[in-house]
XYZ file of C-alpha atoms in Angstrom:
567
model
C 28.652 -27.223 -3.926
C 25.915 -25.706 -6.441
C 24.968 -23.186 -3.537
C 28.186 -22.250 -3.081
C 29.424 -22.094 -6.558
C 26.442 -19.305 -6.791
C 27.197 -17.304 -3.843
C 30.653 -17.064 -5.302
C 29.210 -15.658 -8.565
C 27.290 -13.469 -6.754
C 30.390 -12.061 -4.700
C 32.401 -11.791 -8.154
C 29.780 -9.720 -9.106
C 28.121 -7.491 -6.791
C 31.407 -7.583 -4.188
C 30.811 -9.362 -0.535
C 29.277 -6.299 0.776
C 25.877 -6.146 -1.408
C 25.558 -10.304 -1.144
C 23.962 -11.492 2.465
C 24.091 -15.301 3.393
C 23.741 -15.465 7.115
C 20.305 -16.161 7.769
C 20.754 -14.459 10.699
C 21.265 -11.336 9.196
C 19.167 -11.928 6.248
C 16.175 -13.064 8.643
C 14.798 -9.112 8.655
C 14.620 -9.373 4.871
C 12.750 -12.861 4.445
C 10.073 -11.741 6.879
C 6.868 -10.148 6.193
C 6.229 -6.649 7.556
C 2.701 -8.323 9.083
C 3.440 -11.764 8.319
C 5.012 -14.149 6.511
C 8.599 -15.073 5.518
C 10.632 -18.121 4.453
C 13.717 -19.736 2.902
C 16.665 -18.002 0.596
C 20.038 -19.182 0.292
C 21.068 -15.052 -0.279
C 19.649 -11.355 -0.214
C 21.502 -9.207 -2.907
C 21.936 -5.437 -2.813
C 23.123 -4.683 -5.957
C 24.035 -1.039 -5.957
C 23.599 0.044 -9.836
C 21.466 -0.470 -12.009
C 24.643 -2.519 -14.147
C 25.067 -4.811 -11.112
C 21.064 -5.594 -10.797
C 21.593 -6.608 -14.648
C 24.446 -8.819 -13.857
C 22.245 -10.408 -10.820
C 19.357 -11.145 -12.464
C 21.760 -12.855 -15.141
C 23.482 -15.114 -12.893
C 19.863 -16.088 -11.386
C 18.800 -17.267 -14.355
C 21.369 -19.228 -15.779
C 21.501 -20.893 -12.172
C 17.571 -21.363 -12.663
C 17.240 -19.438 -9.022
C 13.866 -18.336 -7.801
C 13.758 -14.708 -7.507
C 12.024 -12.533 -5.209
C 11.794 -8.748 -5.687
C 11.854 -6.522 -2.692
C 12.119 -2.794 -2.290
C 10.971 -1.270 1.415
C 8.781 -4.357 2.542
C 6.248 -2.390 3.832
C 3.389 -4.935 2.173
C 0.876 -6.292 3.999
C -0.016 -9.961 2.409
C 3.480 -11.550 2.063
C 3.824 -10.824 -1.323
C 7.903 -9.401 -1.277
C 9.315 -12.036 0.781
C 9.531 -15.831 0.165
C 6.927 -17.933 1.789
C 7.907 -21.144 3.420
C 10.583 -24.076 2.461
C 8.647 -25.713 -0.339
C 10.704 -24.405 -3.305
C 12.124 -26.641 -6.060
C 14.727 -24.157 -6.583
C 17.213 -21.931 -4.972
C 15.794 -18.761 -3.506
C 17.550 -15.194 -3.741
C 15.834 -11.996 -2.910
C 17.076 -8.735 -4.301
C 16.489 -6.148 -2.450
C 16.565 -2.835 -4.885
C 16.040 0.026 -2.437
C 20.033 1.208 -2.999
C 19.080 1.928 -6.647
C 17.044 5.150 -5.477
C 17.441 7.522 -8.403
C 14.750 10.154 -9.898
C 15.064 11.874 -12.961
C 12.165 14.653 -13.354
C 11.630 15.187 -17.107
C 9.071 17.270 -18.969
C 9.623 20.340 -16.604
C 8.725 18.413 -13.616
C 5.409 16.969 -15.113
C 6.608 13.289 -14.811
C 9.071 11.513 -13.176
C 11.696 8.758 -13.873
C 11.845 6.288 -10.701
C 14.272 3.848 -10.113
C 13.686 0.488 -8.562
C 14.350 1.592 -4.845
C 13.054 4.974 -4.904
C 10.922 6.044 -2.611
C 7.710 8.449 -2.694
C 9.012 10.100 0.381
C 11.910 11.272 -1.860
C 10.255 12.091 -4.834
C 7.551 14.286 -2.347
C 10.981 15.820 -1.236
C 12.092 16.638 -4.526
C 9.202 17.903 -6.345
C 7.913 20.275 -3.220
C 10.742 23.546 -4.934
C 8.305 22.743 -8.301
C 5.127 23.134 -6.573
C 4.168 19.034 -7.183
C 3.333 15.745 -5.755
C 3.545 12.449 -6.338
C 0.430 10.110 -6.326
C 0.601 9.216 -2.931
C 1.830 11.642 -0.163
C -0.320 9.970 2.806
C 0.028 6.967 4.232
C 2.743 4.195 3.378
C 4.949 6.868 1.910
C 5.768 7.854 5.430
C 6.489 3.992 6.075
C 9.313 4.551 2.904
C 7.320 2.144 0.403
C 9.017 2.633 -3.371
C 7.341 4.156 -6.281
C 8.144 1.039 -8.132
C 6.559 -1.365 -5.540
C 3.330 0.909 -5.731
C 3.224 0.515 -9.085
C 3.948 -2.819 -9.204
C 1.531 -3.574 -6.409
C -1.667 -1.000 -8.519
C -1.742 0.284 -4.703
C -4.417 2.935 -4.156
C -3.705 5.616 -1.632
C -5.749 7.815 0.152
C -6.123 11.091 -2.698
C -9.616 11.070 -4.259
C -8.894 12.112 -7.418
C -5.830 9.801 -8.447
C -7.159 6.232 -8.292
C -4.319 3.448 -8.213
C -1.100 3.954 -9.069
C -0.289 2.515 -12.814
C 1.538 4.028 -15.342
C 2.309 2.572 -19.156
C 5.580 3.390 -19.293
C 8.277 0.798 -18.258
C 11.992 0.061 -18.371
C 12.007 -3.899 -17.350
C 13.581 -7.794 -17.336
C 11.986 -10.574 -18.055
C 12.033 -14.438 -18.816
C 10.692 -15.358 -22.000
C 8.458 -19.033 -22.604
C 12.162 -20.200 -23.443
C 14.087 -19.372 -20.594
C 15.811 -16.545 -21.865
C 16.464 -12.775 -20.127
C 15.453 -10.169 -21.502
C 15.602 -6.308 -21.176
C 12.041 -4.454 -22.817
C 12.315 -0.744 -22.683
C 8.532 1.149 -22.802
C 9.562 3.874 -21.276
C 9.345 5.721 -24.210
C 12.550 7.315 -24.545
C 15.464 6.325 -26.300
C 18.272 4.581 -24.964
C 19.890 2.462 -27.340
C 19.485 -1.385 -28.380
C 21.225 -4.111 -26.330
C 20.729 -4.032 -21.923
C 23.993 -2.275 -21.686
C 23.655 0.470 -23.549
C 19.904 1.265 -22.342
C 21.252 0.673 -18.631
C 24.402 2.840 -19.292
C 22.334 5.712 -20.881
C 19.962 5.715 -18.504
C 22.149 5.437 -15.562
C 23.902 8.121 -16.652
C 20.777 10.731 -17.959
C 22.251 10.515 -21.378
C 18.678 11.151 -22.503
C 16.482 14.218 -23.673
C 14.810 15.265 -20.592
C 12.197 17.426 -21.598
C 9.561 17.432 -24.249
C 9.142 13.376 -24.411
C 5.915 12.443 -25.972
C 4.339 9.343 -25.826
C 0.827 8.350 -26.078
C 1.354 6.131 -23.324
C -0.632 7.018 -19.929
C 1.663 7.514 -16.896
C -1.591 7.409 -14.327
C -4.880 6.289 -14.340
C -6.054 9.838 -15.403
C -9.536 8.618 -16.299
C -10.064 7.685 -12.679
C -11.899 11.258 -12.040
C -14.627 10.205 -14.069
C -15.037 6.694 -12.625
C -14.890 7.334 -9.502
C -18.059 9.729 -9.975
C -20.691 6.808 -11.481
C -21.916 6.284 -8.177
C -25.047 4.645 -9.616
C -22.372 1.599 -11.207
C -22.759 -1.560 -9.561
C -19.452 -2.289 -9.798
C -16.078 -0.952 -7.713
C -13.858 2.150 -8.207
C -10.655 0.320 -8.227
C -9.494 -3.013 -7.071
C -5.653 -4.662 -7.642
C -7.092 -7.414 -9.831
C -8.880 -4.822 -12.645
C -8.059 -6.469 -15.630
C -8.063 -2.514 -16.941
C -5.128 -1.763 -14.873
C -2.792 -4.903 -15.434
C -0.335 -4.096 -18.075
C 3.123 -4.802 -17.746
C 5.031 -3.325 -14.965
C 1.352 -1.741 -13.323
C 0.182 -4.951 -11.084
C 3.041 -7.416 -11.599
C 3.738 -8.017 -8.345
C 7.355 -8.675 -9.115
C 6.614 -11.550 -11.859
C 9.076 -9.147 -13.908
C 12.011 -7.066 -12.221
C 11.352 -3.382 -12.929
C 14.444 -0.946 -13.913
C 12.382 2.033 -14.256
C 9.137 3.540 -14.482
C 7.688 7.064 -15.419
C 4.912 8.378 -13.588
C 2.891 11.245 -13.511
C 3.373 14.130 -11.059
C 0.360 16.339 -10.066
C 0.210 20.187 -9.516
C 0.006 20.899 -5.290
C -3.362 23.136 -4.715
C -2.590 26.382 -3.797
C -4.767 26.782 -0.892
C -6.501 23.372 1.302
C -9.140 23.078 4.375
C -9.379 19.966 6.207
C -13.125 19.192 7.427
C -14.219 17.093 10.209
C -17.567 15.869 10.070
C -19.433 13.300 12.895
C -22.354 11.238 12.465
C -24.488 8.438 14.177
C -26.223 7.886 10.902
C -24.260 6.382 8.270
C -27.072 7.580 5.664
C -25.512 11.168 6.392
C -22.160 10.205 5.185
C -23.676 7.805 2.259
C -25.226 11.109 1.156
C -22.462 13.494 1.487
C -20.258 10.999 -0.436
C -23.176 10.348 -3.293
C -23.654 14.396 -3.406
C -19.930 15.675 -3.607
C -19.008 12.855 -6.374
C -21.967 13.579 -8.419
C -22.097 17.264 -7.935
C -19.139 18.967 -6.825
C -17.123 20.703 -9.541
C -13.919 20.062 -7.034
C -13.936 16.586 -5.796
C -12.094 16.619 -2.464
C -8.659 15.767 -2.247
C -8.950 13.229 0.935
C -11.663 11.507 2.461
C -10.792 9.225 5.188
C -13.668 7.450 7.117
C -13.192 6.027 10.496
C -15.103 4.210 13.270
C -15.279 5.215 16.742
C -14.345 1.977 18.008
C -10.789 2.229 15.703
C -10.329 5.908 16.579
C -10.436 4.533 20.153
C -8.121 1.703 19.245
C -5.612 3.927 17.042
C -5.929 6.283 19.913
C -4.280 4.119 22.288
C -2.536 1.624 20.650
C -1.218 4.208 17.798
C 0.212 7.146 19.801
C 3.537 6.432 19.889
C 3.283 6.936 15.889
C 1.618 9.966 16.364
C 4.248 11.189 18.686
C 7.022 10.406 16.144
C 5.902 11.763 13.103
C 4.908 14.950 15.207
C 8.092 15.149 16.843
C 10.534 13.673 14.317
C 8.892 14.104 11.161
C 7.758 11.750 8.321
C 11.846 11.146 6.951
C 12.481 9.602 9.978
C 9.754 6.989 10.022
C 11.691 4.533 7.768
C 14.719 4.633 9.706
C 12.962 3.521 13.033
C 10.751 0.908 11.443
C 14.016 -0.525 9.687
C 15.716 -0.290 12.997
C 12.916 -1.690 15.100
C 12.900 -4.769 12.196
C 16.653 -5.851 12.813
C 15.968 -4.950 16.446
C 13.114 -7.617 16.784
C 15.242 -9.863 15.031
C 17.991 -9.736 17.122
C 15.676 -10.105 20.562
C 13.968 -12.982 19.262
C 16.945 -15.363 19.136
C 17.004 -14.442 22.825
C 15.817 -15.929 25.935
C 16.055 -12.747 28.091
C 13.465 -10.603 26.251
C 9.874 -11.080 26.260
C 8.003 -11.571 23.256
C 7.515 -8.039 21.223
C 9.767 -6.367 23.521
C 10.291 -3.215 21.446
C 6.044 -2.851 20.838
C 5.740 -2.873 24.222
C 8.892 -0.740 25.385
C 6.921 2.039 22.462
C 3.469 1.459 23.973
C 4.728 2.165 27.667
C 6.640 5.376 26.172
C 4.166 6.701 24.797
C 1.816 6.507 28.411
C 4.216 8.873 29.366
C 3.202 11.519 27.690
C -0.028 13.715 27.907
C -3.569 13.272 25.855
C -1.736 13.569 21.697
C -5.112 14.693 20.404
C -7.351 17.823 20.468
C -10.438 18.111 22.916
C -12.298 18.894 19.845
C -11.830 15.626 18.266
C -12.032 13.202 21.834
C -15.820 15.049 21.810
C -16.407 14.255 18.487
C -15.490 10.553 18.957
C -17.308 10.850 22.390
C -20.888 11.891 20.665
C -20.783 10.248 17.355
C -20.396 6.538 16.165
C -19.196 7.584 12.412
C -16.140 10.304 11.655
C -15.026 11.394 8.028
C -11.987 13.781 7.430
C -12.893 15.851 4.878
C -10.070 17.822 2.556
C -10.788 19.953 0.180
C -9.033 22.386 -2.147
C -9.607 25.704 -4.059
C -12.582 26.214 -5.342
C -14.273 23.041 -3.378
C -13.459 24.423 -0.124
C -15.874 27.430 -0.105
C -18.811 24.524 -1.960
C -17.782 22.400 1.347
C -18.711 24.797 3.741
C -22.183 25.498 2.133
C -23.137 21.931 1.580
C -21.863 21.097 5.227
C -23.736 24.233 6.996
C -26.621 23.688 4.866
C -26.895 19.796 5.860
C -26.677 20.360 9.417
C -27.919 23.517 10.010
C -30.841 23.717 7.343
C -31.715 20.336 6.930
C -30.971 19.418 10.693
C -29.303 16.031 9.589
C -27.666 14.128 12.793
C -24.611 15.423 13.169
C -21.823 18.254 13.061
C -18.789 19.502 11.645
C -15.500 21.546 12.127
C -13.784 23.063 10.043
C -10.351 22.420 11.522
C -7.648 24.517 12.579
C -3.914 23.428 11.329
C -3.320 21.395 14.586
C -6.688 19.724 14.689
C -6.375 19.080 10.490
C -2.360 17.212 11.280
C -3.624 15.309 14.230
C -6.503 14.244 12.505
C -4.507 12.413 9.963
C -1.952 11.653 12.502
C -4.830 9.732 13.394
C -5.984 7.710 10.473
C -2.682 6.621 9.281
C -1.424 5.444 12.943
C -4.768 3.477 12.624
C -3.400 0.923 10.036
C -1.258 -0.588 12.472
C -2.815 -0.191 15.711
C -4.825 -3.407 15.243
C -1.880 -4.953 14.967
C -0.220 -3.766 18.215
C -3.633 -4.085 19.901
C -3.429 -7.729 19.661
C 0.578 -7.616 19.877
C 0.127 -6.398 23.470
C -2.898 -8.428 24.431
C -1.665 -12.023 22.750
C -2.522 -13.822 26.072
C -5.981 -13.162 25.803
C -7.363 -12.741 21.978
C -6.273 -14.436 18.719
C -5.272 -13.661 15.406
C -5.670 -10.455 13.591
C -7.947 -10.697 10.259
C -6.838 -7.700 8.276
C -9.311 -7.340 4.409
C -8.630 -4.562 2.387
C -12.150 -4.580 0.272
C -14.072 -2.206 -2.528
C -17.464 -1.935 -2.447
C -19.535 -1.418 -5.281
C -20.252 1.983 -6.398
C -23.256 2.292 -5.528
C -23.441 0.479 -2.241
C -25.183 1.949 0.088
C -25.070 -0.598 2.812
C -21.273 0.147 3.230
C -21.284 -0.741 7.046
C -21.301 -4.547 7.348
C -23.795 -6.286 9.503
C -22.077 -9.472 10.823
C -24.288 -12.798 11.508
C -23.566 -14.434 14.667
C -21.784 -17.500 13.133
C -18.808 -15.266 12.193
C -18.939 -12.372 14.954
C -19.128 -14.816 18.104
C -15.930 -15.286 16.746
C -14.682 -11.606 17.293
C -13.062 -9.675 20.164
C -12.834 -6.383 17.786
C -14.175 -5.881 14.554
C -12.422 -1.692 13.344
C -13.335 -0.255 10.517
C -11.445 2.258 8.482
C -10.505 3.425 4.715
C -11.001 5.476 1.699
C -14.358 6.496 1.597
C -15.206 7.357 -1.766
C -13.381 5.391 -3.598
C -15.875 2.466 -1.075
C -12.612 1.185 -0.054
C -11.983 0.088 3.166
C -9.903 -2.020 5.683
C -11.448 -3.987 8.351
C -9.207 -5.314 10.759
C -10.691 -8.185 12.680
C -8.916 -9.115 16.352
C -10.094 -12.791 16.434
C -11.331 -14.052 20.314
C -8.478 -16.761 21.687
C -9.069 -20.194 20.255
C -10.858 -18.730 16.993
C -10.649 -20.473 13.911
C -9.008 -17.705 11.423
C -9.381 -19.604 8.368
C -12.888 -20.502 9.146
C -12.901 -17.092 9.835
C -11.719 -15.278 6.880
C -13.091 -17.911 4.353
C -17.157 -17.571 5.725
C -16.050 -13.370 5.599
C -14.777 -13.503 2.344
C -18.128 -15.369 1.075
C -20.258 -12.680 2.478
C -18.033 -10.194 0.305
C -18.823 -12.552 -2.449
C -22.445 -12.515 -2.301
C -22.085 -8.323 -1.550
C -20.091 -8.362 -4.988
C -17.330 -6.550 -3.289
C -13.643 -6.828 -4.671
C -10.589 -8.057 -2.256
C -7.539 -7.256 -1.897
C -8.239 -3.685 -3.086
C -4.895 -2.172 -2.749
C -2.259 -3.979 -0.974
C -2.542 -7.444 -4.143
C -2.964 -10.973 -3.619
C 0.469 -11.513 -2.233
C 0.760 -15.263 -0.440
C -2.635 -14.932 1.508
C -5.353 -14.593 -1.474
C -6.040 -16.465 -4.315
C -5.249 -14.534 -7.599
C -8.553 -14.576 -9.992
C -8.733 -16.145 -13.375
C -7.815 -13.345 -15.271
C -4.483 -11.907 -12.835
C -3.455 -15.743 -13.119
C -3.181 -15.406 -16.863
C -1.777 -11.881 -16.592
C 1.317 -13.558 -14.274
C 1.528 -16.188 -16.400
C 2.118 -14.497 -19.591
C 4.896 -11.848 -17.600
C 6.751 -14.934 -16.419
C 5.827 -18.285 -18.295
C 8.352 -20.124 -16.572
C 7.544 -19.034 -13.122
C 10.425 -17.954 -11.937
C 9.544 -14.333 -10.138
C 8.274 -14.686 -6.919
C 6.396 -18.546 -7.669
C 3.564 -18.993 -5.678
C 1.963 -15.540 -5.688
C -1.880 -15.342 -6.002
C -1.339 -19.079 -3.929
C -0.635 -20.563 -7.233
C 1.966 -23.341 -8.219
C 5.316 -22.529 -6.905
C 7.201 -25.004 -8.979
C 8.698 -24.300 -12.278
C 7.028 -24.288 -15.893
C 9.079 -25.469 -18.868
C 7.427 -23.431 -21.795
C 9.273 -23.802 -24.700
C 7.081 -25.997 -26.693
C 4.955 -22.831 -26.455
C 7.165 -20.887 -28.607
């Protein structure tokens, strides 16, 4: 009767069209992209930024759980629920119809919505000659500006760090129990929820010439990412110097809004591609171009042969559709492929992962995807970095690179890439994040689990390539590493051998990281598979005192706080 007296509410509110209570239908948005899922009794799809208000209101008087969700691309489980063990109803609201962007200040920032995607805001700013913070990787998946932000996700650009910004429109529960609506964005709208949601709903607002002291990216991240000498990372989700607010929530507040930066596209870019079977030659080239480049590069994605080999195979049909059918309709055939794989799974006439394996055997059928000039390169040498560079740094590239390998005879080579070999490169390294994944999709019979650590290495680390003892790698089919050079973040997927103890696994890994004093999760948060440290434990705590956004994160308590005598 309670349930149902809250669905109704719902309904009244929202209409039956934006409220979800089949959990048939709803399965798609309680599962985890890579894993995970659980329990709600709806999914809401609130349609302005009015009805979200109205939601969120009804949730809390009801004393539901709430789980914020925007594209579900994560990869630790942190946007769905996780399990049955709730003391309290579940609803997730699901914000990606709310998809507006306002660009103020001449294009110089942006105003994002809760479901807005950096796909679209790459879309829009492209006539003004600007990007967002991210334009490589996820964005092609459709992730949301807001979930970025929420999530202090890093990204694959040198020069921009995580994404963060000061500058917030959001709800929250106060040590009493009470919504509220807190508007930093630092623009007027009014005083009570409705008028601030009316005005900004409707841009009745000053668009240009907003100042604020408030940052709206980690702009200092330029100069840290150049200390290669500190012993400590370049970025890392749980930086207690990047939790404020909205920037690394992880939806223990429901954002409205958000302004972020936008950044100024370079007028003219070269894509290197270096190869190496000494990984002192790339330790130097990173240590030499931070320190003294006056252009850092723009990209600088490091890959192993044996996941170049892996992504090569197991990623082409990715390839093939980006190439073919562009990055705005990558979103579209995930989201398909999700309520696809729902559907097969609740029959008995489809094999397990029909669809991956449909994809892999479609894209045998068509010819070698990559250039001869990069099979040769993965052929000779054990270590590949693609190398872009803008401006001024692409003419300092070339000398350092010719002088390295042709003066100084280091081991190795380079190209400087022609526009096919530069798009398949990347093509590459992105379809590399979930080859792993398909890899052991396709081969389930005969391996295990998939291990997938997103880590940051120290600064000045300069034994980034791990060396595993035989107590943990007798315990590996495939260890492929991949990530962000030199920002020292990588990911290292791990296929477990059949019969492998994972959490054996990943807890003797994660004390080796320990003892390397390397940070993890870097960029994709704690969600439901790490434990949140000390100080992002307090930081969720003071956001939501009563725990009632997304309980459980960080694998803390999921049950609910009464803090009122903390008033």
């Amino acid at each position: 009767m309670k349930i149902n007296s809250i669905i109704e509410q719902f309904q009244g509110a929202l209409g039956d069209d934006s409220v979800s209570v089949n959990s048939k239908v709803t399965e798609h948005y309680r599962t985890g992209w890579r894993s995970g899922g659980g329990d709600a009794i709806a999914v809401l799809f609130p349609k302005t930024l009015m009805e979200y208000w109205e939601a969120l209101t009804i949730c809390v008087a009801e004393k539901c759980i709430i789980i914020m969700q925007a594209a579900n691309t994560g990869l630790t489980e942190g946007s769905t629920p996780s399990g049955s063990d709730y003391d309290r109803p579940v609803v997730v609201i699901n914000t990606l119809a709310m998809n507006d962007i306002v660009l103020i200040n001449n294009g110089q920032q942006a105003i994002s919505f809760p479901g807005a995607t950096l796909h679209k805001l790459e879309k829009q700013l492209a006539p003004l000659g600007r990007a967002p913070h991210s334009v490589i990787g996820s964005s092609c998946l459709g992730a949301s500006i807001v979930g970025g932000i929420a999530n202090n996700s890093g990204g694959a650009l040198v020069k921009r760090g995580p994404a963060y910004t000061e500058l917030s429109l959001y709800a929250h529960v106060d040590n009493s129990g009470k919504l509220g609506l807190v508007n930093h964005l630092g623009i007027e709208l009014g005083d009570t929820p409705e008028d601030i949601i009316a005005n900004l709903s409707s841009g009745n607002f000053a668009k240009d010439n907003i100042q604020t002291d408030k940052k709206a990216s980690a702009s200092d991240y330029e100069e840290i990412v150049r200390n290669t000498h500190a012993d400590t990372p370049s970025r890392f989700n749980a930086d207690p110097s990047r939790l404020f607010e909205a920037s690394g929530c992880a939806g223990k507040i429901a954002i409205f809004a958000v302004v972020v930066d936008t950044f100024e596209v370079p007028q003219e870019e070269q894509t290197f591609y270096i190869g190496t079977n000494d990984q002192a030659v790339l330790t130097q080239i990173r240590r030499d171009m931070l320190a003294q480049f006056s252009q850092l590069p723009e990209v600088g994605e490091y890959l192993h042969r044996d996941m170049f080999n892996i992504a090569e195979k197991y990623g082409k049909d990715t390839c093939l559709c980006i190439h073919h059918l562009g990055t705005a309709a990558l979103p579209k055939l995930f989201a398909a492929k999700g309520r696809i794989d729902a559907l097969l799974r609740r029959s008995a006439v489809f094999p397990n992962h029909f669809t991956d394996k449909a994809m892999q055997l479609a894209g045998g059928l068509f010819p070698q995807f990559l250039p001869e000039s990069l099979t040769q390169f993965r052929d000779q040498y054990e270590h590949h970095l693609i190398l872009k560079m803008s401006n001024q740094g692409i003419e300092e590239a070339k000398r350092y690179l010719g002088n390295l390998f042709d003066t100084e005879k280091r081991e190795g080579a380079f190209i400087i890439c022609n526009k096919e070999e530069a798009s398949k490169a990347f093509l590459l390294r992105f379809a590399a994040a979930g080859a792993a994944m398909r890899y052991q999709t396709l081969n389930e019979d005969d391996v295990g689990e998939v291990l997938a650590l997103d880590i940051a290495l120290r600064r000045n680390d300069e034994s980034w390539l791990e060396s595993l003892p035989e107590q943990i790698s007798r315990h590996i089919d495939k260890a492929l590493y991949y990530g962000h050079f030199f920002c020292h973040v990588f990911h290292q997927d791990y296929v477990l051998k059949k019969g492998a103890d994972a959490k054996q696994v990943k807890a003797d890994m994660l004390a080796l990281l320990d003892n390397r004093g390397a940070k993890y999760p870097a960029e994709h948060n704690v969600g439901h598979l790490y434990d949140a440290e000390e100080t992002l434990q307090r930081f969720y705590q003071k956001l939501d005192p009563t725990n009632t956004f997304n309980p459980g994160i960080g694998k803390m308590d999921k049950h609910a706080r009464n803090c009122a005598c903390c008033g």
